[in-house]
Amino acid sequence: MAEEKYVYEFGVRTDGNAKMRELLGGKGANLAEMARIGLPVPPGFTITTAVCTLFSTTGRLPEAVEKQKYAALKHVEEQVGRKFGDADNPLLFSVRSGARESMPGMMDTILNLGLNDRTVRGLADATRNPRFAYDSYRRFIQMYGDVVMEVHAKDDHSADPFEEILDAAKKKAAVQFDNQLNAEQLQDVIGHYKEVIRKATGRDFPQDVNEQLLGAIGAVFRSWNNERAILYRQKYAIPADWGTAVNVQSMVFGNMGKDSATGVAFTRDPANGENVFYGEYLIDAQGEDVVAGIRTPNPIADLERDMPTVFAELTNVRQKLERHFCDMQDFEFTVQQNKLYMLQTRNGKRTGFAAVRIALEMEKEGLIDKKTAIKRIPAESISSLLVPIFDDEGKKKAKLIARGLPAGPGAASGKVCFSAQKAEELHSRGERALLCRAETSPEDIRGMLASEGILTSRGGVSSHAALVARQMGKVCVVGAATLEIDYGSRTMKVGDLHIKEGDELSIDGTAGEVFLGAVGTVPSEVNQVLAGTLAAEKSSIYASYACLMGWCDECRKLRVYINADSPRQAEAGLCYGGEGIGLTRTEHMFFEGNRIDFMREMILADTEENRERAVAKLLPLQRKDFIGIFMALHGKPATIRFLDPPLHEFVPHDEATQRSLAQKVGIPLEKVKARVHALQEFNPMLGHRGCRLGISYPEVSRMQARAIFEAVVYCKSNGVPVHPEIMIPLVGFVKELRHQVNIVHEIAAMVKDESGVNFDYMVGTMLELPRACLRAGEIAEIAEFCSFGSNDLTQTTLGMSRDDMGSFLGRYNSLEIFATNPFATIDKEGVGELMQMAVERARKTRKDIILGICGEHGGDPASVKFCHSLGLTYVSCSPNRVPVAKLAAAQAALEDSRSR
Amino acid sequence: MAEEKYVYEFGVRTDGNAKMRELLGGKGANLAEMARIGLPVPPGFTITTAVCTLFSTTGRLPEAVEKQKYAALKHVEEQVGRKFGDADNPLLFSVRSGARESMPGMMDTILNLGLNDRTVRGLADATRNPRFAYDSYRRFIQMYGDVVMEVHAKDDHSADPFEEILDAAKKKAAVQFDNQLNAEQLQDVIGHYKEVIRKATGRDFPQDVNEQLLGAIGAVFRSWNNERAILYRQKYAIPADWGTAVNVQSMVFGNMGKDSATGVAFTRDPANGENVFYGEYLIDAQGEDVVAGIRTPNPIADLERDMPTVFAELTNVRQKLERHFCDMQDFEFTVQQNKLYMLQTRNGKRTGFAAVRIALEMEKEGLIDKKTAIKRIPAESISSLLVPIFDDEGKKKAKLIARGLPAGPGAASGKVCFSAQKAEELHSRGERALLCRAETSPEDIRGMLASEGILTSRGGVSSHAALVARQMGKVCVVGAATLEIDYGSRTMKVGDLHIKEGDELSIDGTAGEVFLGAVGTVPSEVNQVLAGTLAAEKSSIYASYACLMGWCDECRKLRVYINADSPRQAEAGLCYGGEGIGLTRTEHMFFEGNRIDFMREMILADTEENRERAVAKLLPLQRKDFIGIFMALHGKPATIRFLDPPLHEFVPHDEATQRSLAQKVGIPLEKVKARVHALQEFNPMLGHRGCRLGISYPEVSRMQARAIFEAVVYCKSNGVPVHPEIMIPLVGFVKELRHQVNIVHEIAAMVKDESGVNFDYMVGTMLELPRACLRAGEIAEIAEFCSFGSNDLTQTTLGMSRDDMGSFLGRYNSLEIFATNPFATIDKEGVGELMQMAVERARKTRKDIILGICGEHGGDPASVKFCHSLGLTYVSCSPNRVPVAKLAAAQAALEDSRSR
């Protein structure tokens, strides 16, 4: 058997291509592809993701890797005409991670590898630039010390030891920037760096270049499992077993003087999607300087002035990349002594706004087809078109205190927090936090997640803050340079304005503006158009929304229903194109006005007769509700669920309300208390609720059925079409369902008889218990439709109460016990299998049974796709999730080979 | 296609046989069988159970029945030489129910059918016995009025209207018994009866004999669904769709004078199993008189004196029946003018005591083989050999107030209740009730179920009380004639002793004795022998027990383990032959002595360090517990489950204890309160418990693993073999298991290293969540054994909390929503399917994985059989359920065609 190939080369000889991202990671695959299409890529090689998995398990690299790596290295030496570790003109390498999906800033990188006390002199001689050589060596030791030898700040409050030394040197030399230190001063810094390493680790910084390379490769593989990488994977549902590749690439230098530069660019604006060349660069700098946000880089347009030839070449590259990859690209380049090198390209992360715009415009431009456009927009993105925006009037009145770069569109207000911890703290108290930092770093991720918006005083649109905000869909303004943040006193100065931690600010991430105080918001443009307060032709955002939704409606197979408990909610969902109601929780209606009193009277009744009397008072109110809903739906299906929650939720628990209730109903307080006490349950989720209530108190089911059918009669008599579907909750045994269905049929017959009006209706059930899924075949003999109650089904299948899991969820997340949060995305392996069994069994009994889902998963894109794969008829979700669900449904249909 | 056969004849022409009980019911099949073997059976026919199901659905009899019934009726007329409805010498019929399984007294019966104002005169002439004829007519009208025309007492407090008329007539005639009324007086009674019916129903008592027959057949079919029949089916898990057959049989009369009689007999004593002819009869009476318990019948032995020829014939029948059916028979006979007729035979219901004795003795006699003997003893029976008995000394000291017939062996004490309702009321309050009635009737079933024992002043060993008590396994004494019960004043007189409702009595159902007050008990003879306080050879009960258990051990495939949390419990289970521990709940150990303080300290700790310190205090105590258990087991498997319940269960909820805890641990009271509050959960069953605790607090798992392994080292060092199996609870995700298993292996390695002692152990998990069952294949990659936690698995699969279902269980039972109580017997259709999937998947991964069950179902015979069919390795149950489980396991193996 041939030896497995673990190392893939790129350069003159290129083994890989863009399709091999599973094996080579995104970066490695695209380096290979760029080399293939003739872009100037410094040669190197990629160690595959398969090695990462082996390394994680055994802690060692397979032997074959060593041999293949050696061969590849020799090829690179031949191409560049220099040797690794050569004392005269050494070949240097960068070592970078590269996972299948980009995980920016999550894993470690080492540059300038191959320098040591000997080769640094060779580099100095060969480049005739000792300052450059020693600066490169200094950077290398710093990165290697941090990443491989794990020399870090003692704690969160201490400074990084290397930065400390560098700052001291700058102070001593009385200069502001690193590149102002001369060779001797840098040598001094290097000496201190080595000492710090020796002190912290008890070992010397390694002089053997092969040892350096091995160490760096190992460290990159190890960084796949560092805490922030794990957290990132959780958020983006990236499986831990994908692993990362390692890219070893010959170094080129953007920091060899004024004729050198480094930059990051996007083929279009990743924040708003506009078709402009977008990016930034720094003259005489290495790549990390741009992303780290230490020096604020120049906008890419300025490069035309600084390096006109290179700019022209780059404009050409921009076009070539988009035409070749047919997607917006985010690429890194370095200019070494006026020669352009491409270091990376990938599909650019973009905001939801940008995702929609780019996809639609590329389709118009003929770069992609409609299907590709739909598939390319993350379903979640569409919600960014629907979130409230700042009120123009409010903005005019508010004090504009600073401007920065718009890096994440939207409107956010919150209390200023100068640390990620503080933001998390506020968030956990239910307050809105606005994270304000000079710059952000991967350590701030949790705090960024917890914030409404992110504001930085330094860094450009490709800084860490901008990058992460883009991906998280956070409102973000970066590089608001007039802000002077003082972490020590936890205050911020803007001109002569002093802002304390906790003060309120607002940021407009679309315009790049910062306001004092909380600025009022208005509905999104889309919602304004839907509400008729804005003319459709005045909003390009609405136009994008409408176009995309139109496309989705053409190709999706799943119907999208709404969970709505009132005519108002129903209308909100219908606006977005909801095709019916998948869930009306009748109990929500019981909390309005004085209805709760009748409900309580019903619960307190100790005879069926008294209960009937109380229930009778609820009848006209419920009927009115249903009329409202039927009117709003005008013939679209209306799925109404019978009373579901335990009665305990309806009774008062404080003595004052109990006393007033006792007076109202005319029974002793003690009796009220006793009844409230009797209703307490150990595990109410598993208690007397759902159809169990309707079975214990059939008069309640009778009342609800009557209210529904009388509403139907009213609507039909007024010429409004109605399509009612009655849904029995929490069925586990077919006899439960039969009992309730009999009541429904009996009341329907009575109402038809009384009114002389004939009408159609359906009766079905929820599948929300494991037993119901197992017995779906039998249940489908009676049920005309079934809807998965995926919230309860998840709780029972996992034996895990969503309300109680907070106490261990953090721990579970950090241990990666869940592949994804099972209450956000359907747990396919567990709950999903039960759903699949239920679908098969129900369909076996009743071939064309209507099957849907009405848990919160109905609005989650991954779950919607799973529902499509199960062949459900519809998903039902909150009104504002309808567009997301439609987009996900369309994508599922397009990805499904059966439908093509 | 041939018309379906709905009617089967018996007599000279016999269509059926004993094997056709599914179709003909037990009574019909055995009537046919008796006819076949030449016993004197009055001819008749059986309408099949299939008709019952059709009748239930449509409310009508299929047309084919009418035709077949007519043909059969004609055949009967030919055989007996009389005609149905003939005015001169009318043929009369009895109409009786007959289900697949005997359901004594649960359904309705009608005798003397075919009498009307005309035929009664013919009967009077033909028999030359007008008194007999009018008495028969009177009885017929009464039954028909009750059963078919539904003329009943107004409510529970009123007398039966027919009995009222009869009592008035007896009073008027100044006689004591019915048979002392003469023909004229009876005609008077008949007149009143007809009037009562007309008044109550607005219709006349029907004179058309065919209308009578049709009405009676319909009523019997309908009675399959009366409330008490449903209740009975629930208790004995008889499916509702079995239905009953109807037997129409030509009447013979035991009430034609002194040369006539009717009786009920058993081929052996059904109470204690002794091989004696056992039964009772009444001269000049109809069958119902014996069972109803109105007149106390004579013991069967007296028949030798009253009717020597008949007695000899009957002794012959007794032998013939046992030889033919190879089981103890319960039969009914009637002597009409010195001629013996057999009306019914069936396998006799017997007490647990009797079941064991009869099976063992029949095996010895060669009537049956060992396997049949084992299969024939209801597994539950064996527990009756293990229940405490009255202390001889206590009995000597107690006041013996009455004697009756021993109808249900055992010892029972409780508060006297004169009504079934009262008994239910006491029982629901957790008090022990003793039901005292002159006689019992089917309406008393719920009260009988709720009582410790049953005592009647009238009726014999085949009275309703005796019959039902036998089947329920209740302690029972019947016919204690010296008791004078006065329902009105709710008191009872015995000699000059007055007993009020609520006073305490004791009854010895083995000896037939009634004592004043509560007599002390001692362990059963079996337990005395096992404890060494009674010599084995002195107890025939022990001999039976030991013999049977020996047989079971020979043939069962399932191992039987014990659930034991202490050495004492372990020993109790080992005494009964438990083969290891299937579940040790370590948390139970935390409640003893001052351990709870350490546990609480651990819970209150806010740092890992403080938690470690508290946990360290628990270590030596747990180690000691485990040493005790390992010593008791001496090398038998010991399955120890890690901490399972939510921490909330360990903390104090009253302020006083909270205050003292705060002082002990040295933290503010407020902090204790806050922690207790924080631990409260909405649904603790689905909360922070099971392995979730061990994952949140790995130091607890480490401590428990260490305590176990140090105990192992201690035992091994002292020459005691140990076989520990560590069980991780509430696993739903394989990563949860892996996390805990890693801890276990890590600690094992440490303890081996520290002690220098090597040892084996296993690590496994509970399968108690639906998701765990679905993922069993993956779980089995890590788990070396799995044990179904069927309690939690049932709760989650059904979404039903055992603690909260009380509020709707009554309603569910009356609607027959559960086939059987899913918390008593495994819900095969739901939970069972998940178990089966888990078994298949786990075995696919790990072929010889050890699989068991340790929920309470492990001691339930039906569930044990299901576990056998799944191919589990063991069942684990409470110590005192071990014999039941062994017997059930043996039966399962014998019934399993794969093992034969």
Short mmCIF file of N, CA, C and O in Angstrom, two decimals, chain B residues 405-441:
data_model
loop_
_atom_site.label_atom_id
_atom_site.label_comp_id
_atom_site.label_asym_id
_atom_site.label_seq_id
_atom_site.Cartn_x
_atom_site.Cartn_y
_atom_site.Cartn_z
N LEU B 405 -64.15 -19.24 58.44
CA LEU B 405 -63.47 -20.15 57.52
C LEU B 405 -62.21 -19.44 57.00
O LEU B 405 -62.26 -18.28 56.59
N PRO B 406 -61.07 -20.15 57.00
CA PRO B 406 -59.85 -19.53 56.50
C PRO B 406 -59.90 -19.45 54.97
O PRO B 406 -59.80 -20.45 54.31
N ALA B 407 -60.06 -18.24 54.43
CA ALA B 407 -60.26 -18.11 52.98
C ALA B 407 -59.11 -17.41 52.28
O ALA B 407 -59.05 -17.37 51.06
N GLY B 408 -58.20 -16.84 53.04
CA GLY B 408 -57.03 -16.21 52.43
C GLY B 408 -55.94 -16.16 53.48
O GLY B 408 -56.03 -15.39 54.42
N PRO B 409 -54.91 -17.01 53.35
CA PRO B 409 -53.92 -17.16 54.43
C PRO B 409 -53.12 -15.87 54.64
O PRO B 409 -52.96 -15.06 53.73
N GLY B 410 -52.59 -15.73 55.86
CA GLY B 410 -51.78 -14.59 56.20
C GLY B 410 -52.29 -13.90 57.44
O GLY B 410 -53.26 -14.34 58.06
N ALA B 411 -51.60 -12.84 57.81
CA ALA B 411 -51.91 -12.11 59.02
C ALA B 411 -52.20 -10.67 58.66
O ALA B 411 -51.44 -10.04 57.95
N ALA B 412 -53.34 -10.15 59.16
CA ALA B 412 -53.66 -8.76 58.87
C ALA B 412 -54.26 -8.09 60.08
O ALA B 412 -55.08 -8.68 60.78
N SER B 413 -53.81 -6.87 60.32
CA SER B 413 -54.41 -6.05 61.37
C SER B 413 -54.82 -4.73 60.76
O SER B 413 -54.17 -4.26 59.82
N GLY B 414 -55.86 -4.13 61.30
CA GLY B 414 -56.26 -2.84 60.77
C GLY B 414 -57.50 -2.33 61.47
O GLY B 414 -58.06 -3.00 62.35
N LYS B 415 -57.90 -1.12 61.09
CA LYS B 415 -59.08 -0.51 61.68
C LYS B 415 -60.33 -1.02 60.97
O LYS B 415 -60.38 -1.06 59.75
N VAL B 416 -61.32 -1.40 61.78
CA VAL B 416 -62.55 -1.95 61.22
C VAL B 416 -63.26 -0.90 60.36
O VAL B 416 -63.42 0.24 60.79
N CYS B 417 -63.63 -1.28 59.14
CA CYS B 417 -64.43 -0.43 58.27
C CYS B 417 -65.64 -1.25 57.86
O CYS B 417 -65.50 -2.39 57.44
N PHE B 418 -66.83 -0.64 57.95
CA PHE B 418 -68.03 -1.39 57.60
C PHE B 418 -68.48 -1.13 56.17
O PHE B 418 -69.50 -1.65 55.73
N SER B 419 -67.75 -0.26 55.47
CA SER B 419 -68.09 -0.05 54.06
C SER B 419 -66.81 0.05 53.24
O SER B 419 -65.75 0.39 53.78
N ALA B 420 -66.97 -0.27 51.99
CA ALA B 420 -65.83 -0.20 51.09
C ALA B 420 -65.29 1.23 51.00
O ALA B 420 -64.09 1.47 51.00
N GLN B 421 -66.23 2.19 50.95
CA GLN B 421 -65.80 3.59 50.87
C GLN B 421 -64.91 3.96 52.05
O GLN B 421 -63.89 4.62 51.89
N LYS B 422 -65.34 3.54 53.24
CA LYS B 422 -64.58 3.86 54.45
C LYS B 422 -63.16 3.27 54.33
O LYS B 422 -62.18 3.92 54.72
N ALA B 423 -63.08 2.05 53.83
CA ALA B 423 -61.77 1.41 53.69
C ALA B 423 -60.89 2.19 52.72
O ALA B 423 -59.70 2.41 52.99
N GLU B 424 -61.50 2.62 51.63
CA GLU B 424 -60.72 3.42 50.66
C GLU B 424 -60.24 4.71 51.30
O GLU B 424 -59.11 5.15 51.07
N GLU B 425 -61.13 5.31 52.09
CA GLU B 425 -60.82 6.59 52.73
C GLU B 425 -59.61 6.41 53.67
O GLU B 425 -58.65 7.18 53.61
N LEU B 426 -59.65 5.40 54.52
CA LEU B 426 -58.54 5.14 55.44
C LEU B 426 -57.26 4.88 54.66
O LEU B 426 -56.19 5.41 54.98
N HIS B 427 -57.38 4.07 53.64
CA HIS B 427 -56.21 3.68 52.86
C HIS B 427 -55.55 4.90 52.24
O HIS B 427 -54.33 5.05 52.23
N SER B 428 -56.40 5.82 51.74
CA SER B 428 -55.83 7.00 51.09
C SER B 428 -55.14 7.88 52.11
O SER B 428 -54.30 8.71 51.77
N ARG B 429 -55.51 7.74 53.39
CA ARG B 429 -54.83 8.51 54.43
C ARG B 429 -53.60 7.78 54.94
O ARG B 429 -52.93 8.21 55.87
N GLY B 430 -53.32 6.62 54.37
CA GLY B 430 -52.14 5.85 54.77
C GLY B 430 -52.40 4.97 55.97
O GLY B 430 -51.48 4.45 56.59
N GLU B 431 -53.69 4.77 56.32
CA GLU B 431 -54.00 3.90 57.46
C GLU B 431 -54.36 2.50 56.98
O GLU B 431 -54.71 2.30 55.84
N ARG B 432 -54.25 1.53 57.90
CA ARG B 432 -54.57 0.16 57.54
C ARG B 432 -56.04 -0.12 57.81
O ARG B 432 -56.51 0.06 58.93
N ALA B 433 -56.73 -0.57 56.80
CA ALA B 433 -58.16 -0.83 56.94
C ALA B 433 -58.42 -2.33 56.94
O ALA B 433 -57.74 -3.10 56.28
N LEU B 434 -59.42 -2.73 57.72
CA LEU B 434 -59.88 -4.12 57.72
C LEU B 434 -61.37 -4.07 57.37
O LEU B 434 -62.16 -3.52 58.14
N LEU B 435 -61.71 -4.60 56.21
CA LEU B 435 -63.10 -4.48 55.75
C LEU B 435 -63.96 -5.57 56.40
O LEU B 435 -63.67 -6.77 56.25
N CYS B 436 -64.97 -5.17 57.16
CA CYS B 436 -65.88 -6.12 57.81
C CYS B 436 -67.27 -5.96 57.23
O CYS B 436 -67.88 -4.90 57.34
N ARG B 437 -67.76 -7.03 56.60
CA ARG B 437 -69.08 -6.97 55.97
C ARG B 437 -69.82 -8.26 56.29
O ARG B 437 -69.19 -9.30 56.52
N ALA B 438 -71.15 -8.17 56.30
CA ALA B 438 -71.92 -9.41 56.41
C ALA B 438 -71.54 -10.30 55.22
O ALA B 438 -71.23 -11.46 55.36
N GLU B 439 -71.55 -9.70 54.06
CA GLU B 439 -71.08 -10.37 52.85
C GLU B 439 -70.55 -9.28 51.93
O GLU B 439 -70.86 -8.10 52.14
N THR B 440 -69.78 -9.64 50.91
CA THR B 440 -69.31 -8.61 49.98
C THR B 440 -69.97 -8.84 48.63
O THR B 440 -70.51 -9.91 48.37
N SER B 441 -69.92 -7.79 47.82
CA SER B 441 -70.46 -7.91 46.47
C SER B 441 -69.51 -7.18 45.53
O SER B 441 -68.61 -6.47 45.97
#
